[in-house]
mmCIF file of C-alpha atoms and ligand atoms in Angstrom:
data_model
loop_
_atom_site.group_PDB
_atom_site.id
_atom_site.type_symbol
_atom_site.label_atom_id
_atom_site.label_comp_id
_atom_site.label_asym_id
_atom_site.label_seq_id
_atom_site.Cartn_x
_atom_site.Cartn_y
_atom_site.Cartn_z
ATOM 1 C CA UNK P 1 -11.825 36.589 -0.433
ATOM 2 C CA UNK P 2 -11.567 33.963 2.316
ATOM 3 C CA UNK P 3 -8.357 34.312 4.350
ATOM 4 C CA UNK P 4 -6.168 31.216 4.577
ATOM 5 C CA UNK P 5 -5.268 29.635 7.913
ATOM 6 C CA UNK P 6 -2.030 27.764 8.382
ATOM 7 C CA UNK P 7 -2.794 24.052 8.702
ATOM 8 C CA UNK P 8 -0.171 22.253 10.806
ATOM 9 C CA UNK P 9 1.231 19.183 9.001
ATOM 10 C CA UNK P 10 0.462 16.973 12.014
ATOM 11 C CA UNK P 11 -3.248 17.857 11.927
ATOM 12 C CA UNK P 12 -5.179 14.564 11.598
ATOM 13 C CA UNK P 13 -7.176 15.982 8.682
ATOM 14 C CA UNK P 14 -4.197 17.727 7.021
ATOM 15 C CA UNK P 15 -4.664 16.217 3.534
ATOM 16 C CA UNK P 16 -8.420 16.603 3.643
ATOM 17 C CA UNK P 17 -8.140 20.276 4.684
ATOM 18 C CA UNK P 18 -5.574 20.943 1.946
ATOM 19 C CA UNK P 19 -7.986 19.536 -0.661
ATOM 20 C CA UNK P 20 -10.763 21.736 0.773
ATOM 21 C CA UNK P 21 -8.457 24.726 0.467
ATOM 22 C CA UNK P 22 -7.842 23.957 -3.222
ATOM 23 C CA UNK P 23 -11.554 23.570 -3.825
ATOM 24 C CA UNK P 24 -12.384 26.880 -2.146
ATOM 25 C CA UNK P 25 -9.637 28.576 -4.183
ATOM 26 C CA UNK P 26 -11.154 26.972 -7.292
ATOM 27 C CA UNK P 27 -14.553 28.323 -6.273
ATOM 28 C CA UNK P 28 -13.171 31.827 -5.742
ATOM 29 C CA UNK P 29 -11.483 31.738 -9.156
ATOM 30 C CA UNK P 30 -14.775 30.609 -10.733
ATOM 31 C CA UNK P 31 -13.680 27.070 -11.695
ATOM 32 C CA UNK P 32 -15.938 25.306 -9.194
ATOM 33 C CA UNK P 33 -19.721 25.717 -8.980
ATOM 34 C CA UNK P 34 -21.344 26.305 -5.560
ATOM 35 C CA UNK P 35 -22.971 22.906 -5.937
ATOM 36 C CA UNK P 36 -19.503 21.454 -6.503
ATOM 37 C CA UNK P 37 -18.560 22.375 -2.935
ATOM 38 C CA UNK P 38 -21.542 20.399 -1.654
ATOM 39 C CA UNK P 39 -20.713 17.412 -3.882
ATOM 40 C CA UNK P 40 -17.214 17.446 -2.398
ATOM 41 C CA UNK P 41 -18.705 17.299 1.099
ATOM 42 C CA UNK P 42 -20.633 14.186 0.123
ATOM 43 C CA UNK P 43 -17.388 12.623 -1.065
ATOM 44 C CA UNK P 44 -15.553 13.579 2.148
ATOM 45 C CA UNK P 45 -18.092 11.774 4.320
ATOM 46 C CA UNK P 46 -17.372 8.505 2.519
ATOM 47 C CA UNK P 47 -13.631 9.151 2.687
ATOM 48 C CA UNK P 48 -14.015 9.431 6.476
ATOM 49 C CA UNK P 49 -15.464 5.922 6.500
ATOM 50 C CA UNK P 50 -12.490 4.677 4.483
ATOM 51 C CA UNK P 51 -10.065 6.179 7.002
ATOM 52 C CA UNK P 52 -8.907 8.479 4.159
ATOM 53 C CA UNK P 53 -6.806 5.622 2.731
ATOM 54 C CA UNK P 54 -6.760 3.747 -0.556
ATOM 55 C CA UNK P 55 -8.394 0.390 0.146
ATOM 56 C CA UNK P 56 -7.628 -3.010 -1.407
ATOM 57 C CA UNK P 57 -10.734 -3.093 -3.673
ATOM 58 C CA UNK P 58 -9.704 0.300 -5.109
ATOM 59 C CA UNK P 59 -6.297 -1.158 -5.992
ATOM 60 C CA UNK P 60 -8.043 -3.965 -7.929
ATOM 61 C CA UNK P 61 -10.167 -1.365 -9.770
ATOM 62 C CA UNK P 62 -7.069 0.709 -10.546
ATOM 63 C CA UNK P 63 -5.383 -2.357 -12.046
ATOM 64 C CA UNK P 64 -8.415 -3.127 -14.257
ATOM 65 C CA UNK P 65 -8.868 0.548 -15.185
ATOM 66 C CA UNK P 66 -5.279 0.909 -16.328
ATOM 67 C CA UNK P 67 -5.593 -2.283 -18.413
ATOM 68 C CA UNK P 68 -8.780 -0.964 -20.061
ATOM 69 C CA UNK P 69 -7.189 2.454 -20.681
ATOM 70 C CA UNK P 70 -4.274 0.821 -22.530
ATOM 71 C CA UNK P 71 -6.564 -1.428 -24.584
ATOM 72 C CA UNK P 72 -8.851 1.474 -25.585
ATOM 73 C CA UNK P 73 -8.738 2.802 -29.139
ATOM 74 C CA UNK P 74 -10.124 6.211 -28.257
ATOM 75 C CA UNK P 75 -10.149 6.887 -24.505
ATOM 76 C CA UNK P 76 -11.489 10.236 -23.293
ATOM 77 C CA UNK P 77 -10.800 11.869 -19.938
ATOM 78 C CA UNK P 78 -13.793 13.954 -18.895
ATOM 79 C CA UNK P 79 -12.996 16.917 -16.644
ATOM 80 C CA UNK P 80 -15.343 19.039 -14.520
ATOM 81 C CA UNK P 81 -14.729 22.005 -12.218
ATOM 82 C CA UNK P 82 -13.978 19.980 -9.067
ATOM 83 C CA UNK P 83 -11.506 17.730 -10.875
ATOM 84 C CA UNK P 84 -9.754 20.723 -12.439
ATOM 85 C CA UNK P 85 -9.541 22.533 -9.092
ATOM 86 C CA UNK P 86 -8.035 19.664 -7.118
ATOM 87 C CA UNK P 87 -5.968 17.693 -9.627
ATOM 88 C CA UNK P 88 -5.456 19.460 -12.976
ATOM 89 C CA UNK P 89 -1.782 18.514 -13.056
ATOM 90 C CA UNK P 90 -2.431 14.762 -12.502
ATOM 91 C CA UNK P 91 -5.139 14.814 -15.203
ATOM 92 C CA UNK P 92 -2.531 16.152 -17.629
ATOM 93 C CA UNK P 93 -0.044 13.485 -16.447
ATOM 94 C CA UNK P 94 -2.652 10.788 -17.083
ATOM 95 C CA UNK P 95 -3.287 12.136 -20.570
ATOM 96 C CA UNK P 96 0.451 12.082 -21.290
ATOM 97 C CA UNK P 97 0.794 8.491 -20.123
ATOM 98 C CA UNK P 98 -1.996 7.382 -22.499
ATOM 99 C CA UNK P 99 -0.870 7.893 -26.062
ATOM 100 C CA UNK P 100 -4.310 7.874 -27.712
ATOM 101 C CA UNK P 101 -6.370 9.829 -25.199
ATOM 102 C CA UNK P 102 -7.976 13.252 -25.253
ATOM 103 C CA UNK P 103 -9.292 15.522 -22.512
ATOM 104 C CA UNK P 104 -12.830 16.901 -22.736
ATOM 105 C CA UNK P 105 -14.427 19.485 -20.468
ATOM 106 C CA UNK P 106 -17.925 18.483 -19.385
ATOM 107 C CA UNK P 107 -19.801 20.619 -16.897
ATOM 108 C CA UNK P 108 -22.982 19.817 -15.000
ATOM 109 C CA UNK P 109 -23.536 23.530 -14.275
ATOM 110 C CA UNK P 110 -22.341 24.828 -17.598
ATOM 111 C CA UNK P 111 -21.132 28.378 -18.286
ATOM 112 C CA UNK P 112 -18.719 29.524 -21.006
ATOM 113 C CA UNK P 113 -16.737 31.458 -18.413
ATOM 114 C CA UNK P 114 -16.169 28.340 -16.297
ATOM 115 C CA UNK P 115 -15.263 26.349 -19.410
ATOM 116 C CA UNK P 116 -12.626 28.963 -20.313
ATOM 117 C CA UNK P 117 -11.220 29.042 -16.761
ATOM 118 C CA UNK P 118 -10.903 25.247 -16.632
ATOM 119 C CA UNK P 119 -9.283 25.265 -20.045
ATOM 120 C CA UNK P 120 -6.727 27.845 -18.866
ATOM 121 C CA UNK P 121 -6.034 25.804 -15.716
ATOM 122 C CA UNK P 122 -5.346 22.645 -17.766
ATOM 123 C CA UNK P 123 -3.090 24.513 -20.192
ATOM 124 C CA UNK P 124 -0.908 25.588 -17.249
ATOM 125 C CA UNK P 125 0.143 21.928 -16.994
ATOM 126 C CA UNK P 126 1.051 21.584 -20.649
ATOM 127 C CA UNK P 127 -2.227 20.389 -22.173
ATOM 128 C CA UNK P 128 -2.472 21.738 -25.713
ATOM 129 C CA UNK P 129 -5.680 20.274 -27.148
ATOM 130 C CA UNK P 130 -8.879 20.500 -25.113
ATOM 131 C CA UNK P 131 -12.206 19.141 -26.356
ATOM 132 C CA UNK P 132 -15.730 20.125 -25.340
ATOM 133 C CA UNK P 133 -15.282 23.866 -25.863
ATOM 134 C CA UNK P 134 -15.808 24.359 -29.616
ATOM 135 C CA UNK P 135 -19.536 24.888 -30.266
ATOM 136 C CA UNK P 136 -19.044 23.822 -33.907
ATOM 137 C CA UNK P 137 -17.835 20.376 -32.768
ATOM 138 C CA UNK P 138 -20.611 19.823 -30.246
ATOM 139 C CA UNK P 139 -23.409 17.242 -30.354
ATOM 140 C CA UNK P 140 -25.873 15.829 -27.836
ATOM 141 C CA UNK P 141 -26.223 12.668 -25.766
ATOM 142 C CA UNK P 142 -29.726 11.296 -26.362
ATOM 143 C CA UNK P 143 -32.106 11.183 -23.351
ATOM 144 C CA UNK P 144 -30.493 13.982 -21.336
ATOM 145 C CA UNK P 145 -31.905 17.471 -21.061
ATOM 146 C CA UNK P 146 -30.179 20.893 -21.285
ATOM 147 C CA UNK P 147 -26.442 21.569 -21.305
ATOM 148 C CA UNK P 148 -25.629 18.328 -19.519
ATOM 149 C CA UNK P 149 -26.029 16.423 -22.772
ATOM 150 C CA UNK P 150 -23.346 18.343 -24.671
ATOM 151 C CA UNK P 151 -20.470 16.156 -25.923
ATOM 152 C CA UNK P 152 -17.658 16.734 -28.416
ATOM 153 C CA UNK P 153 -17.948 15.096 -31.848
ATOM 154 C CA UNK P 154 -14.208 14.328 -31.760
ATOM 155 C CA UNK P 155 -14.212 13.206 -28.113
ATOM 156 C CA UNK P 156 -16.814 11.401 -26.015
ATOM 157 C CA UNK P 157 -19.143 10.982 -29.011
ATOM 158 C CA UNK P 158 -16.661 8.717 -30.839
ATOM 159 C CA UNK P 159 -14.901 7.295 -27.764
ATOM 160 C CA UNK P 160 -14.878 3.650 -26.704
ATOM 161 C CA UNK P 161 -13.745 4.245 -23.091
ATOM 162 C CA UNK P 162 -14.696 7.314 -21.039
ATOM 163 C CA UNK P 163 -13.153 8.251 -17.710
ATOM 164 C CA UNK P 164 -15.735 10.229 -15.729
ATOM 165 C CA UNK P 165 -14.413 10.970 -12.229
ATOM 166 C CA UNK P 166 -16.833 12.686 -9.817
ATOM 167 C CA UNK P 167 -19.633 12.392 -12.355
ATOM 168 C CA UNK P 168 -23.389 12.711 -12.032
ATOM 169 C CA UNK P 169 -25.429 9.514 -12.324
ATOM 170 C CA UNK P 170 -27.758 10.720 -15.088
ATOM 171 C CA UNK P 171 -24.847 11.430 -17.416
ATOM 172 C CA UNK P 172 -23.109 8.145 -16.596
ATOM 173 C CA UNK P 173 -26.278 6.162 -17.284
ATOM 174 C CA UNK P 174 -26.808 8.068 -20.561
ATOM 175 C CA UNK P 175 -23.205 7.308 -21.626
ATOM 176 C CA UNK P 176 -23.734 3.620 -20.822
ATOM 177 C CA UNK P 177 -26.799 3.680 -23.100
ATOM 178 C CA UNK P 178 -24.457 4.949 -25.841
ATOM 179 C CA UNK P 179 -22.446 1.736 -25.299
ATOM 180 C CA UNK P 180 -19.370 3.384 -23.818
ATOM 181 C CA UNK P 181 -17.138 1.552 -21.367
ATOM 182 C CA UNK P 182 -17.057 3.719 -18.259
ATOM 183 C CA UNK P 183 -14.331 4.128 -15.641
ATOM 184 C CA UNK P 184 -15.029 6.349 -12.647
ATOM 185 C CA UNK P 185 -13.417 7.493 -9.432
ATOM 186 C CA UNK P 186 -16.147 8.044 -6.856
ATOM 187 C CA UNK P 187 -15.920 7.842 -3.077
ATOM 188 C CA UNK P 188 -19.561 6.816 -2.792
ATOM 189 C CA UNK P 189 -20.029 3.126 -3.664
ATOM 190 C CA UNK P 190 -23.799 3.683 -3.696
ATOM 191 C CA UNK P 191 -23.897 6.593 -6.144
ATOM 192 C CA UNK P 192 -25.631 5.892 -9.433
ATOM 193 C CA UNK P 193 -22.337 6.579 -11.195
ATOM 194 C CA UNK P 194 -20.501 3.948 -9.115
ATOM 195 C CA UNK P 195 -23.334 1.468 -9.720
ATOM 196 C CA UNK P 196 -23.609 2.102 -13.475
ATOM 197 C CA UNK P 197 -19.897 2.207 -14.346
ATOM 198 C CA UNK P 198 -17.931 -0.761 -15.677
ATOM 199 C CA UNK P 199 -15.013 0.001 -13.361
ATOM 200 C CA UNK P 200 -15.552 2.065 -10.191
ATOM 201 C CA UNK P 201 -12.523 3.148 -8.213
ATOM 202 C CA UNK P 202 -13.834 3.842 -4.697
ATOM 203 C CA UNK P 203 -11.173 6.305 -3.614
ATOM 204 C CA UNK P 204 -10.393 9.987 -3.392
ATOM 205 C CA UNK P 205 -9.399 11.226 -6.851
ATOM 206 C CA UNK P 206 -6.334 12.890 -5.340
ATOM 207 C CA UNK P 207 -5.008 9.517 -4.154
ATOM 208 C CA UNK P 208 -6.280 7.469 -7.101
ATOM 209 C CA UNK P 209 -4.800 9.410 -10.034
ATOM 210 C CA UNK P 210 -1.067 8.943 -9.203
ATOM 211 C CA UNK P 211 -1.724 5.214 -8.666
ATOM 212 C CA UNK P 212 -3.589 4.916 -11.999
ATOM 213 C CA UNK P 213 -0.651 6.543 -13.807
ATOM 214 C CA UNK P 214 1.863 4.223 -12.079
ATOM 215 C CA UNK P 215 -0.232 1.196 -12.970
ATOM 216 C CA UNK P 216 -0.468 2.291 -16.637
ATOM 217 C CA UNK P 217 3.312 2.720 -16.786
ATOM 218 C CA UNK P 218 3.783 -0.729 -15.218
ATOM 219 C CA UNK P 219 1.403 -2.500 -17.622
ATOM 220 C CA UNK P 220 2.782 -0.703 -20.681
ATOM 221 C CA UNK P 221 6.205 -2.198 -19.884
ATOM 222 C CA UNK P 222 5.239 -5.590 -18.506
ATOM 223 C CA UNK P 223 1.889 -6.871 -19.819
ATOM 224 C CA UNK P 224 0.773 -8.297 -23.138
ATOM 225 C CA UNK P 225 -2.524 -7.394 -24.774
ATOM 226 C CA UNK P 226 -3.820 -10.857 -23.877
ATOM 227 C CA UNK P 227 -2.913 -10.374 -20.210
ATOM 228 C CA UNK P 228 -4.578 -6.957 -20.162
ATOM 229 C CA UNK P 229 -7.754 -8.456 -21.647
ATOM 230 C CA UNK P 230 -7.743 -11.157 -18.967
ATOM 231 C CA UNK P 231 -7.499 -8.519 -16.221
ATOM 232 C CA UNK P 232 -10.471 -6.609 -17.672
ATOM 233 C CA UNK P 233 -12.563 -9.751 -18.296
ATOM 234 C CA UNK P 234 -12.064 -11.130 -14.791
ATOM 235 C CA UNK P 235 -13.004 -7.817 -13.140
ATOM 236 C CA UNK P 236 -16.383 -7.706 -11.357
ATOM 237 C CA UNK P 237 -17.550 -4.223 -10.393
ATOM 238 C CA UNK P 238 -20.412 -5.418 -8.150
ATOM 239 C CA UNK P 239 -17.912 -7.392 -6.034
ATOM 240 C CA UNK P 240 -15.747 -4.279 -5.684
ATOM 241 C CA UNK P 241 -18.705 -2.165 -4.544
ATOM 242 C CA UNK P 242 -19.733 -4.812 -1.994
ATOM 243 C CA UNK P 243 -16.177 -5.158 -0.668
ATOM 244 C CA UNK P 244 -15.885 -1.367 -0.345
ATOM 245 C CA UNK P 245 -19.166 -1.160 1.564
ATOM 246 C CA UNK P 246 -18.042 -3.968 3.874
ATOM 247 C CA UNK P 247 -14.855 -2.023 4.672
ATOM 248 C CA UNK P 248 -16.889 1.116 5.434
ATOM 249 C CA UNK P 249 -19.283 -0.855 7.669
ATOM 250 C CA UNK P 250 -16.455 -2.447 9.641
ATOM 251 C CA UNK P 251 -14.653 0.860 10.240
ATOM 252 C CA UNK P 252 -12.539 0.327 13.367
ATOM 253 C CA UNK P 253 -12.687 3.910 14.687
ATOM 254 C CA UNK P 254 -15.529 3.180 17.129
ATOM 255 C CA UNK P 255 -13.558 0.486 18.897
ATOM 256 C CA UNK P 256 -10.884 3.089 19.746
ATOM 257 C CA UNK P 257 -13.284 5.205 21.842
HETATM 258 P P1 ATP K 301 -25.111 10.185 -8.494
HETATM 259 O O1 ATP K 301 -25.646 11.289 -9.341
HETATM 260 O O2 ATP K 301 -24.050 9.350 -9.187
HETATM 261 O O3 ATP K 301 -26.155 9.315 -7.845
HETATM 262 P P2 ATP K 301 -24.679 12.155 -6.413
HETATM 263 O O4 ATP K 301 -25.861 12.893 -6.990
HETATM 264 O O5 ATP K 301 -24.705 11.741 -4.991
HETATM 265 O O6 ATP K 301 -24.303 10.877 -7.301
HETATM 266 P P3 ATP K 301 -22.940 14.016 -7.742
HETATM 267 O O7 ATP K 301 -22.778 15.360 -7.183
HETATM 268 O O8 ATP K 301 -23.839 13.821 -8.912
HETATM 269 O O9 ATP K 301 -23.357 13.035 -6.552
HETATM 270 O O10 ATP K 301 -21.508 13.390 -8.137
HETATM 271 C C1 ATP K 301 -20.333 13.665 -7.448
HETATM 272 C C2 ATP K 301 -19.768 12.373 -6.862
HETATM 273 O O11 ATP K 301 -18.391 12.578 -6.620
HETATM 274 C C3 ATP K 301 -20.390 11.971 -5.514
HETATM 275 O O12 ATP K 301 -20.720 10.590 -5.552
HETATM 276 C C4 ATP K 301 -19.283 12.228 -4.481
HETATM 277 O O13 ATP K 301 -19.312 11.283 -3.445
HETATM 278 C C5 ATP K 301 -18.047 12.051 -5.331
HETATM 279 N N1 ATP K 301 -16.859 12.836 -4.885
HETATM 280 C C6 ATP K 301 -16.800 14.118 -4.443
HETATM 281 N N2 ATP K 301 -15.539 14.497 -4.187
HETATM 282 C C7 ATP K 301 -14.749 13.430 -4.486
HETATM 283 C C8 ATP K 301 -13.334 13.205 -4.460
HETATM 284 N N3 ATP K 301 -12.465 14.143 -4.038
HETATM 285 N N4 ATP K 301 -12.882 11.994 -4.864
HETATM 286 C C9 ATP K 301 -13.740 11.030 -5.295
HETATM 287 N N5 ATP K 301 -15.086 11.182 -5.324
HETATM 288 C C10 ATP K 301 -15.596 12.361 -4.935
HETATM 289 MG MG1 MG K 302 -26.004 13.372 -9.040
#
């Protein structure tokens, strides 16, 4: 067991260190794979370049993502160990705000124990139905090997829109080949997932999820189906990725030294 240190609130990396703490706790409980800790480190390095703030292009992606979520007939929220460890409660909030959605557990490093632990974690926040865990309702994504291709017959398999935050590129590309519309949250604008998705939100999932939920609530009250379609149709993911990279390149920190 790793002992906790008290992080002062005025520490410049306070939020980042708190997320790390949650991830390490998740690892100790068995929710997060060792490789998940490394994947988080990759994300952190890009967050550094963003100044650990939600940037303008991410806000545009969030707007388009919430429009697509509302328009979807069968949206699925895919959850892995890292997502469960750092934002299980917001995932459940997102599911509540979308009337037709379901939550499916999908693990890159699959074990039944981890699946059970993630399921228990999600239930703590009121989630009753969890897909991806019943072997009798499991099928396979074509063109992917091993456990990574497992999907639920009542979930991703029949979905039209899949939300795959912090996802591996191979799976995202395979889901695109199945004709799914893909929304991701990924701090790396150059990852294969960010490149292959229809809507990439280049932001930390911890910051992005509350904004996605707010945007869904706003559009549910204020926008027509036609307006939502216009938002989705006018969205260009390549532009968003380029704008995000430009912001990272022009990071102002160096000029302060
Ligand atoms: P790809 O397989 O898409 O090319 P990768 O192999 O570099 O990407 P993976 O480990 O497969 O990375 O996927 C995890 C992704 O999640 C990475 O792109 C990483 O930057 C991103 N990531 C990690 N932590 C966070 C976080 N807290 N918020 C948003 N994105 C994150
Ligand atoms: Mg990968």
